[in-house]
JSON list of C-alpha atoms in Angstrom, two decimals:
[
{"chain": "A", "resi": 606, "resn": "MET", "atom": "CA", "xyz": [281.85, 152.68, 17.02]},
{"chain": "A", "resi": 607, "resn": "VAL", "atom": "CA", "xyz": [284.42, 152.78, 14.26]},
{"chain": "A", "resi": 608, "resn": "HIS", "atom": "CA", "xyz": [284.61, 155.27, 11.38]},
{"chain": "A", "resi": 609, "resn": "ILE", "atom": "CA", "xyz": [286.75, 154.34, 8.39]},
{"chain": "A", "resi": 610, "resn": "HIS", "atom": "CA", "xyz": [287.33, 156.32, 5.21]},
{"chain": "A", "resi": 611, "resn": "VAL", "atom": "CA", "xyz": [288.56, 154.31, 2.21]},
{"chain": "A", "resi": 612, "resn": "LEU", "atom": "CA", "xyz": [289.79, 156.46, -0.67]},
{"chain": "A", "resi": 613, "resn": "GLY", "atom": "CA", "xyz": [291.86, 156.23, -3.80]},
{"chain": "A", "resi": 614, "resn": "ALA", "atom": "CA", "xyz": [291.58, 156.61, -7.54]},
{"chain": "A", "resi": 615, "resn": "SER", "atom": "CA", "xyz": [288.52, 155.51, -9.42]},
{"chain": "A", "resi": 616, "resn": "GLY", "atom": "CA", "xyz": [289.00, 151.80, -10.08]},
{"chain": "A", "resi": 617, "resn": "SER", "atom": "CA", "xyz": [291.27, 151.24, -7.09]},
{"chain": "A", "resi": 618, "resn": "GLY", "atom": "CA", "xyz": [288.61, 149.23, -5.25]},
{"chain": "A", "resi": 619, "resn": "THR", "atom": "CA", "xyz": [287.40, 151.70, -2.62]},
{"chain": "A", "resi": 620, "resn": "THR", "atom": "CA", "xyz": [283.76, 150.64, -2.90]},
{"chain": "A", "resi": 621, "resn": "SER", "atom": "CA", "xyz": [284.54, 146.91, -2.92]},
{"chain": "A", "resi": 622, "resn": "LEU", "atom": "CA", "xyz": [286.77, 147.18, 0.14]},
{"chain": "A", "resi": 623, "resn": "GLY", "atom": "CA", "xyz": [284.32, 149.52, 1.88]},
{"chain": "A", "resi": 624, "resn": "LEU", "atom": "CA", "xyz": [281.48, 147.04, 1.37]},
{"chain": "A", "resi": 625, "resn": "MET", "atom": "CA", "xyz": [283.55, 144.14, 2.65]},
{"chain": "A", "resi": 626, "resn": "LEU", "atom": "CA", "xyz": [284.71, 146.04, 5.75]},
{"chain": "A", "resi": 627, "resn": "ALA", "atom": "CA", "xyz": [281.16, 147.16, 6.53]},
{"chain": "A", "resi": 628, "resn": "GLU", "atom": "CA", "xyz": [279.98, 143.56, 6.29]},
{"chain": "A", "resi": 629, "resn": "LYS", "atom": "CA", "xyz": [282.80, 142.17, 8.44]},
{"chain": "A", "resi": 630, "resn": "LEU", "atom": "CA", "xyz": [282.37, 144.88, 11.09]},
{"chain": "A", "resi": 631, "resn": "ASP", "atom": "CA", "xyz": [278.56, 144.84, 10.85]},
{"chain": "A", "resi": 632, "resn": "ILE", "atom": "CA", "xyz": [278.43, 148.59, 10.27]},
{"chain": "A", "resi": 633, "resn": "THR", "atom": "CA", "xyz": [276.95, 150.89, 7.62]},
{"chain": "A", "resi": 634, "resn": "HIS", "atom": "CA", "xyz": [278.57, 151.35, 4.24]},
{"chain": "A", "resi": 635, "resn": "LEU", "atom": "CA", "xyz": [278.35, 154.81, 2.68]},
{"chain": "A", "resi": 636, "resn": "ASP", "atom": "CA", "xyz": [279.67, 155.70, -0.77]},
{"chain": "A", "resi": 637, "resn": "THR", "atom": "CA", "xyz": [280.51, 159.28, -1.72]},
{"chain": "A", "resi": 638, "resn": "ASP", "atom": "CA", "xyz": [278.99, 158.83, -5.20]},
{"chain": "A", "resi": 639, "resn": "ASP", "atom": "CA", "xyz": [275.57, 158.31, -3.61]},
{"chain": "A", "resi": 640, "resn": "PHE", "atom": "CA", "xyz": [275.83, 161.74, -2.00]},
{"chain": "A", "resi": 641, "resn": "PHE", "atom": "CA", "xyz": [277.76, 163.65, -4.65]},
{"chain": "A", "resi": 642, "resn": "TRP", "atom": "CA", "xyz": [275.57, 162.74, -7.64]},
{"chain": "A", "resi": 643, "resn": "LEU", "atom": "CA", "xyz": [271.84, 163.12, -8.13]},
{"chain": "A", "resi": 644, "resn": "PRO", "atom": "CA", "xyz": [270.19, 159.90, -9.34]},
{"chain": "A", "resi": 645, "resn": "THR", "atom": "CA", "xyz": [269.93, 160.32, -13.13]},
{"chain": "A", "resi": 646, "resn": "ASP", "atom": "CA", "xyz": [269.86, 158.18, -16.25]},
{"chain": "A", "resi": 647, "resn": "PRO", "atom": "CA", "xyz": [272.52, 158.13, -17.53]},
{"chain": "A", "resi": 648, "resn": "PRO", "atom": "CA", "xyz": [274.14, 158.21, -14.09]},
{"chain": "A", "resi": 649, "resn": "PHE", "atom": "CA", "xyz": [276.89, 160.48, -12.79]},
{"chain": "A", "resi": 650, "resn": "THR", "atom": "CA", "xyz": [275.88, 163.50, -14.85]},
{"chain": "A", "resi": 651, "resn": "THR", "atom": "CA", "xyz": [274.42, 165.95, -12.33]},
{"chain": "A", "resi": 652, "resn": "PRO", "atom": "CA", "xyz": [276.19, 166.84, -9.08]},
{"chain": "A", "resi": 653, "resn": "ARG", "atom": "CA", "xyz": [274.06, 167.42, -6.01]},
{"chain": "A", "resi": 654, "resn": "ASP", "atom": "CA", "xyz": [274.29, 170.84, -4.33]},
{"chain": "A", "resi": 655, "resn": "ALA", "atom": "CA", "xyz": [277.26, 170.81, -1.91]},
{"chain": "A", "resi": 656, "resn": "ASP", "atom": "CA", "xyz": [275.23, 171.85, 1.13]},
{"chain": "A", "resi": 657, "resn": "GLU", "atom": "CA", "xyz": [272.64, 169.16, 0.41]},
{"chain": "A", "resi": 658, "resn": "ARG", "atom": "CA", "xyz": [275.23, 166.40, -0.02]},
{"chain": "A", "resi": 659, "resn": "ILE", "atom": "CA", "xyz": [276.87, 167.34, 3.30]},
{"chain": "A", "resi": 660, "resn": "ARG", "atom": "CA", "xyz": [273.50, 167.44, 5.03]},
{"chain": "A", "resi": 661, "resn": "LEU", "atom": "CA", "xyz": [272.58, 163.99, 3.69]},
{"chain": "A", "resi": 662, "resn": "LEU", "atom": "CA", "xyz": [275.95, 162.51, 4.55]},
{"chain": "A", "resi": 663, "resn": "LEU", "atom": "CA", "xyz": [276.02, 163.93, 8.07]},
{"chain": "A", "resi": 664, "resn": "GLU", "atom": "CA", "xyz": [272.49, 162.60, 8.60]},
{"chain": "A", "resi": 665, "resn": "GLU", "atom": "CA", "xyz": [273.72, 159.10, 7.73]},
{"chain": "A", "resi": 666, "resn": "THR", "atom": "CA", "xyz": [276.84, 159.32, 9.89]},
{"chain": "A", "resi": 667, "resn": "THR", "atom": "CA", "xyz": [274.89, 160.22, 13.03]},
{"chain": "A", "resi": 668, "resn": "ARG", "atom": "CA", "xyz": [273.00, 156.92, 13.07]},
{"chain": "A", "resi": 669, "resn": "PRO", "atom": "CA", "xyz": [273.98, 154.47, 15.83]},
{"chain": "A", "resi": 670, "resn": "GLY", "atom": "CA", "xyz": [276.90, 152.18, 15.08]},
{"chain": "A", "resi": 671, "resn": "GLY", "atom": "CA", "xyz": [279.95, 152.82, 12.96]},
{"chain": "A", "resi": 672, "resn": "TRP", "atom": "CA", "xyz": [280.39, 153.33, 9.26]},
{"chain": "A", "resi": 673, "resn": "VAL", "atom": "CA", "xyz": [282.76, 152.96, 6.35]},
{"chain": "A", "resi": 674, "resn": "LEU", "atom": "CA", "xyz": [282.83, 155.79, 3.82]},
{"chain": "A", "resi": 675, "resn": "SER", "atom": "CA", "xyz": [284.25, 154.79, 0.44]},
{"chain": "A", "resi": 676, "resn": "GLY", "atom": "CA", "xyz": [285.22, 157.15, -2.36]},
{"chain": "A", "resi": 677, "resn": "SER", "atom": "CA", "xyz": [286.58, 160.63, -2.30]},
{"chain": "A", "resi": 678, "resn": "ALA", "atom": "CA", "xyz": [285.05, 163.61, -0.50]},
{"chain": "A", "resi": 679, "resn": "LEU", "atom": "CA", "xyz": [288.18, 165.70, -0.87]},
{"chain": "A", "resi": 680, "resn": "LYS", "atom": "CA", "xyz": [286.78, 169.17, -1.47]},
{"chain": "A", "resi": 681, "resn": "TRP", "atom": "CA", "xyz": [283.43, 168.82, 0.29]},
{"chain": "A", "resi": 682, "resn": "GLY", "atom": "CA", "xyz": [283.68, 166.29, 3.13]},
{"chain": "A", "resi": 683, "resn": "MET", "atom": "CA", "xyz": [285.55, 168.44, 5.68]},
{"chain": "A", "resi": 684, "resn": "PRO", "atom": "CA", "xyz": [282.86, 168.11, 8.41]},
{"chain": "A", "resi": 685, "resn": "LEU", "atom": "CA", "xyz": [283.57, 164.36, 8.51]},
{"chain": "A", "resi": 686, "resn": "GLU", "atom": "CA", "xyz": [287.34, 164.58, 8.80]},
{"chain": "A", "resi": 687, "resn": "PRO", "atom": "CA", "xyz": [287.48, 164.80, 12.64]},
{"chain": "A", "resi": 688, "resn": "LEU", "atom": "CA", "xyz": [285.34, 161.64, 12.84]},
{"chain": "A", "resi": 689, "resn": "TYR", "atom": "CA", "xyz": [287.73, 159.30, 11.00]},
{"chain": "A", "resi": 690, "resn": "ASP", "atom": "CA", "xyz": [289.37, 156.62, 13.15]},
{"chain": "A", "resi": 691, "resn": "LEU", "atom": "CA", "xyz": [291.33, 155.31, 10.17]},
{"chain": "A", "resi": 692, "resn": "ILE", "atom": "CA", "xyz": [291.93, 156.45, 6.61]},
{"chain": "A", "resi": 693, "resn": "VAL", "atom": "CA", "xyz": [292.71, 153.68, 4.13]},
{"chain": "A", "resi": 694, "resn": "PHE", "atom": "CA", "xyz": [294.43, 154.92, 0.97]},
{"chain": "A", "resi": 695, "resn": "LEU", "atom": "CA", "xyz": [294.36, 152.47, -1.94]},
{"chain": "A", "resi": 696, "resn": "ARG", "atom": "CA", "xyz": [296.93, 152.60, -4.73]},
{"chain": "A", "resi": 697, "resn": "ILE", "atom": "CA", "xyz": [297.26, 150.38, -7.77]},
{"chain": "A", "resi": 698, "resn": "GLU", "atom": "CA", "xyz": [299.24, 150.45, -11.00]},
{"chain": "A", "resi": 699, "resn": "PRO", "atom": "CA", "xyz": [297.47, 152.70, -13.54]},
{"chain": "A", "resi": 700, "resn": "GLU", "atom": "CA", "xyz": [297.26, 150.00, -16.22]},
{"chain": "A", "resi": 701, "resn": "LEU", "atom": "CA", "xyz": [295.54, 147.52, -13.91]},
{"chain": "A", "resi": 702, "resn": "ARG", "atom": "CA", "xyz": [293.25, 150.23, -12.55]},
{"chain": "A", "resi": 703, "resn": "MET", "atom": "CA", "xyz": [292.17, 151.30, -16.04]},
{"chain": "A", "resi": 704, "resn": "ALA", "atom": "CA", "xyz": [291.56, 147.67, -17.07]},
{"chain": "A", "resi": 705, "resn": "ARG", "atom": "CA", "xyz": [289.27, 147.33, -14.02]},
{"chain": "A", "resi": 706, "resn": "ILE", "atom": "CA", "xyz": [287.43, 150.51, -14.93]},
{"chain": "A", "resi": 707, "resn": "ARG", "atom": "CA", "xyz": [286.91, 149.46, -18.56]},
{"chain": "A", "resi": 708, "resn": "ALA", "atom": "CA", "xyz": [285.58, 146.06, -17.46]},
{"chain": "A", "resi": 709, "resn": "ARG", "atom": "CA", "xyz": [283.27, 147.72, -14.92]},
{"chain": "A", "resi": 710, "resn": "GLU", "atom": "CA", "xyz": [281.95, 150.17, -17.54]},
{"chain": "A", "resi": 711, "resn": "VAL", "atom": "CA", "xyz": [281.15, 147.35, -19.96]},
{"chain": "A", "resi": 712, "resn": "ALA", "atom": "CA", "xyz": [279.51, 145.25, -17.21]},
{"chain": "A", "resi": 713, "resn": "ARG", "atom": "CA", "xyz": [277.38, 148.18, -16.03]},
{"chain": "A", "resi": 714, "resn": "TYR", "atom": "CA", "xyz": [276.38, 149.77, -19.31]},
{"chain": "A", "resi": 715, "resn": "GLY", "atom": "CA", "xyz": [277.08, 147.32, -22.14]},
{"chain": "A", "resi": 716, "resn": "ASP", "atom": "CA", "xyz": [276.13, 148.68, -25.56]},
{"chain": "A", "resi": 717, "resn": "ARG", "atom": "CA", "xyz": [275.21, 152.06, -24.09]},
{"chain": "A", "resi": 718, "resn": "ILE", "atom": "CA", "xyz": [278.93, 152.98, -24.01]},
{"chain": "A", "resi": 719, "resn": "GLY", "atom": "CA", "xyz": [279.72, 151.45, -27.39]},
{"chain": "A", "resi": 720, "resn": "PRO", "atom": "CA", "xyz": [279.73, 153.21, -30.77]},
{"chain": "A", "resi": 721, "resn": "GLY", "atom": "CA", "xyz": [276.46, 155.10, -31.18]},
{"chain": "A", "resi": 722, "resn": "GLY", "atom": "CA", "xyz": [275.31, 154.37, -27.62]},
{"chain": "A", "resi": 723, "resn": "ASP", "atom": "CA", "xyz": [273.67, 157.08, -25.56]},
{"chain": "A", "resi": 724, "resn": "MET", "atom": "CA", "xyz": [276.60, 156.99, -23.11]},
{"chain": "A", "resi": 725, "resn": "GLU", "atom": "CA", "xyz": [279.47, 156.70, -25.60]},
{"chain": "A", "resi": 726, "resn": "VAL", "atom": "CA", "xyz": [280.72, 160.28, -25.23]},
{"chain": "A", "resi": 727, "resn": "LYS", "atom": "CA", "xyz": [280.21, 160.47, -21.45]},
{"chain": "A", "resi": 728, "resn": "SER", "atom": "CA", "xyz": [282.00, 157.15, -20.93]},
{"chain": "A", "resi": 729, "resn": "GLY", "atom": "CA", "xyz": [284.92, 158.28, -23.09]},
{"chain": "A", "resi": 730, "resn": "GLN", "atom": "CA", "xyz": [285.20, 161.49, -21.07]},
{"chain": "A", "resi": 731, "resn": "PHE", "atom": "CA", "xyz": [285.10, 159.53, -17.82]},
{"chain": "A", "resi": 732, "resn": "LEU", "atom": "CA", "xyz": [287.82, 157.14, -18.99]},
{"chain": "A", "resi": 733, "resn": "GLU", "atom": "CA", "xyz": [290.01, 160.06, -20.02]},
{"chain": "A", "resi": 734, "resn": "TRP", "atom": "CA", "xyz": [289.45, 161.73, -16.63]},
{"chain": "A", "resi": 735, "resn": "ALA", "atom": "CA", "xyz": [290.17, 158.49, -14.73]},
{"chain": "A", "resi": 736, "resn": "ALA", "atom": "CA", "xyz": [293.36, 157.83, -16.72]},
{"chain": "A", "resi": 737, "resn": "SER", "atom": "CA", "xyz": [294.79, 161.21, -15.71]},
{"chain": "A", "resi": 738, "resn": "TYR", "atom": "CA", "xyz": [294.58, 160.53, -11.93]},
{"chain": "A", "resi": 739, "resn": "ASP", "atom": "CA", "xyz": [298.31, 159.85, -11.50]},
{"chain": "A", "resi": 740, "resn": "THR", "atom": "CA", "xyz": [299.45, 162.91, -13.48]},
{"chain": "A", "resi": 741, "resn": "ALA", "atom": "CA", "xyz": [296.80, 165.58, -12.85]},
{"chain": "A", "resi": 742, "resn": "GLY", "atom": "CA", "xyz": [297.35, 168.48, -10.48]},
{"chain": "A", "resi": 743, "resn": "PRO", "atom": "CA", "xyz": [295.78, 169.04, -7.07]},
{"chain": "A", "resi": 744, "resn": "GLU", "atom": "CA", "xyz": [292.88, 171.10, -8.45]},
{"chain": "A", "resi": 745, "resn": "ARG", "atom": "CA", "xyz": [290.88, 167.89, -9.01]},
{"chain": "A", "resi": 746, "resn": "ARG", "atom": "CA", "xyz": [290.64, 164.32, -7.71]},
{"chain": "A", "resi": 747, "resn": "SER", "atom": "CA", "xyz": [294.17, 163.12, -8.32]},
{"chain": "A", "resi": 748, "resn": "LEU", "atom": "CA", "xyz": [297.11, 161.45, -6.66]},
{"chain": "A", "resi": 749, "resn": "SER", "atom": "CA", "xyz": [298.56, 164.89, -5.99]},
{"chain": "A", "resi": 750, "resn": "ALA", "atom": "CA", "xyz": [295.35, 166.13, -4.35]},
{"chain": "A", "resi": 751, "resn": "HIS", "atom": "CA", "xyz": [294.99, 162.96, -2.27]},
{"chain": "A", "resi": 752, "resn": "GLU", "atom": "CA", "xyz": [298.60, 163.14, -1.05]},
{"chain": "A", "resi": 753, "resn": "GLN", "atom": "CA", "xyz": [298.20, 166.81, -0.09]},
{"chain": "A", "resi": 754, "resn": "TRP", "atom": "CA", "xyz": [294.96, 166.03, 1.75]},
{"chain": "A", "resi": 755, "resn": "LEU", "atom": "CA", "xyz": [296.46, 163.04, 3.58]},
{"chain": "A", "resi": 756, "resn": "GLU", "atom": "CA", "xyz": [299.22, 165.25, 4.95]},
{"chain": "A", "resi": 757, "resn": "THR", "atom": "CA", "xyz": [296.61, 167.39, 6.72]},
{"chain": "A", "resi": 758, "resn": "GLN", "atom": "CA", "xyz": [294.76, 164.55, 8.44]},
{"chain": "A", "resi": 759, "resn": "THR", "atom": "CA", "xyz": [295.07, 163.61, 12.10]},
{"chain": "A", "resi": 760, "resn": "ALA", "atom": "CA", "xyz": [293.68, 160.07, 11.79]},
{"chain": "A", "resi": 761, "resn": "PRO", "atom": "CA", "xyz": [296.16, 157.29, 11.06]},
{"chain": "A", "resi": 762, "resn": "VAL", "atom": "CA", "xyz": [296.60, 156.49, 7.36]},
{"chain": "A", "resi": 763, "resn": "LEU", "atom": "CA", "xyz": [296.97, 152.91, 6.15]},
{"chain": "A", "resi": 764, "resn": "ARG", "atom": "CA", "xyz": [298.35, 152.69, 2.60]},
{"chain": "A", "resi": 765, "resn": "LEU", "atom": "CA", "xyz": [297.52, 149.52, 0.72]},
{"chain": "A", "resi": 766, "resn": "ASP", "atom": "CA", "xyz": [298.27, 148.14, -2.75]},
{"chain": "A", "resi": 767, "resn": "SER", "atom": "CA", "xyz": [294.84, 147.21, -4.03]},
{"chain": "A", "resi": 768, "resn": "SER", "atom": "CA", "xyz": [296.17, 144.78, -6.61]},
{"chain": "A", "resi": 769, "resn": "HIS", "atom": "CA", "xyz": [296.20, 142.28, -3.71]},
{"chain": "A", "resi": 770, "resn": "GLU", "atom": "CA", "xyz": [293.22, 140.07, -2.93]},
{"chain": "A", "resi": 771, "resn": "ILE", "atom": "CA", "xyz": [290.37, 141.93, -1.26]},
{"chain": "A", "resi": 772, "resn": "ASP", "atom": "CA", "xyz": [290.31, 139.45, 1.66]},
{"chain": "A", "resi": 773, "resn": "ASP", "atom": "CA", "xyz": [293.97, 140.29, 2.36]},
{"chain": "A", "resi": 774, "resn": "LEU", "atom": "CA", "xyz": [293.26, 144.03, 2.20]},
{"chain": "A", "resi": 775, "resn": "ALA", "atom": "CA", "xyz": [290.33, 143.69, 4.60]},
{"chain": "A", "resi": 776, "resn": "ALA", "atom": "CA", "xyz": [292.44, 141.63, 6.99]},
{"chain": "A", "resi": 777, "resn": "GLN", "atom": "CA", "xyz": [295.12, 144.33, 7.06]},
{"chain": "A", "resi": 778, "resn": "VAL", "atom": "CA", "xyz": [292.51, 146.97, 7.87]},
{"chain": "A", "resi": 779, "resn": "LEU", "atom": "CA", "xyz": [290.91, 144.84, 10.59]},
{"chain": "A", "resi": 780, "resn": "LEU", "atom": "CA", "xyz": [294.31, 144.22, 12.19]},
{"chain": "A", "resi": 781, "resn": "HIS", "atom": "CA", "xyz": [295.18, 147.93, 12.29]},
{"chain": "A", "resi": 782, "resn": "PRO", "atom": "CA", "xyz": [295.33, 149.07, 15.94]},
{"chain": "A", "resi": 783, "resn": "ALA", "atom": "CA", "xyz": [292.75, 151.82, 15.33]},
{"chain": "A", "resi": 784, "resn": "ILE", "atom": "CA", "xyz": [290.22, 149.21, 14.20]},
{"chain": "A", "resi": 785, "resn": "ALA", "atom": "CA", "xyz": [291.24, 146.17, 16.24]},
{"chain": "A", "resi": 786, "resn": "ALA", "atom": "CA", "xyz": [290.82, 148.13, 19.50]},
{"chain": "A", "resi": 787, "resn": "GLY", "atom": "CA", "xyz": [287.30, 149.19, 18.47]},
{"chain": "A", "resi": 788, "resn": "ALA", "atom": "CA", "xyz": [286.38, 145.63, 17.55]},
{"chain": "A", "resi": 789, "resn": "VAL", "atom": "CA", "xyz": [287.43, 144.41, 21.00]},
{"chain": "A", "resi": 790, "resn": "ARG", "atom": "CA", "xyz": [285.33, 147.16, 22.67]},
{"chain": "A", "resi": 791, "resn": "ARG", "atom": "CA", "xyz": [282.29, 146.21, 20.57]},
{"chain": "A", "resi": 792, "resn": "ARG", "atom": "CA", "xyz": [282.53, 142.53, 21.60]},
{"chain": "A", "resi": 793, "resn": "ARG", "atom": "CA", "xyz": [282.49, 143.35, 25.34]}
]
């Protein structure tokens, strides 16, 4: 069993890498957004109660086999921290990250985020929030908060530049001793 946490700024590719790793390792993929937010339309507007999100997440992580958790559970995911075999921290230049986010927003929501759309204001607020990741303080999801959190972890941390091809990123994770050793044990 292997337990990997992939985190970074919004738009850094945590979900994409998490999905690819889960597929290559034949393990479950979990995304923090699925636990943090209640399913709403428009999405990402109503946070789930903290106790409920932890309960749901812990329920998923106790299933047989390993898992990859993508996203950030900085202020609420403490019960999972001792389970991590590897923490993968993705970084990318802010301009490229924001271009990815804008493209993703348009692909997901189209005219809903455009002028007069029902998600115009919420999307603008999200983009403003996402753009401040590299400069915001540790009180919220930010580079500062992630760096402080990483210093407290006992699992090995693999730092990757997510401007590289996703296949290359996945290969680096799979070659990490914390993961490669588990893969050998699973094949026996």
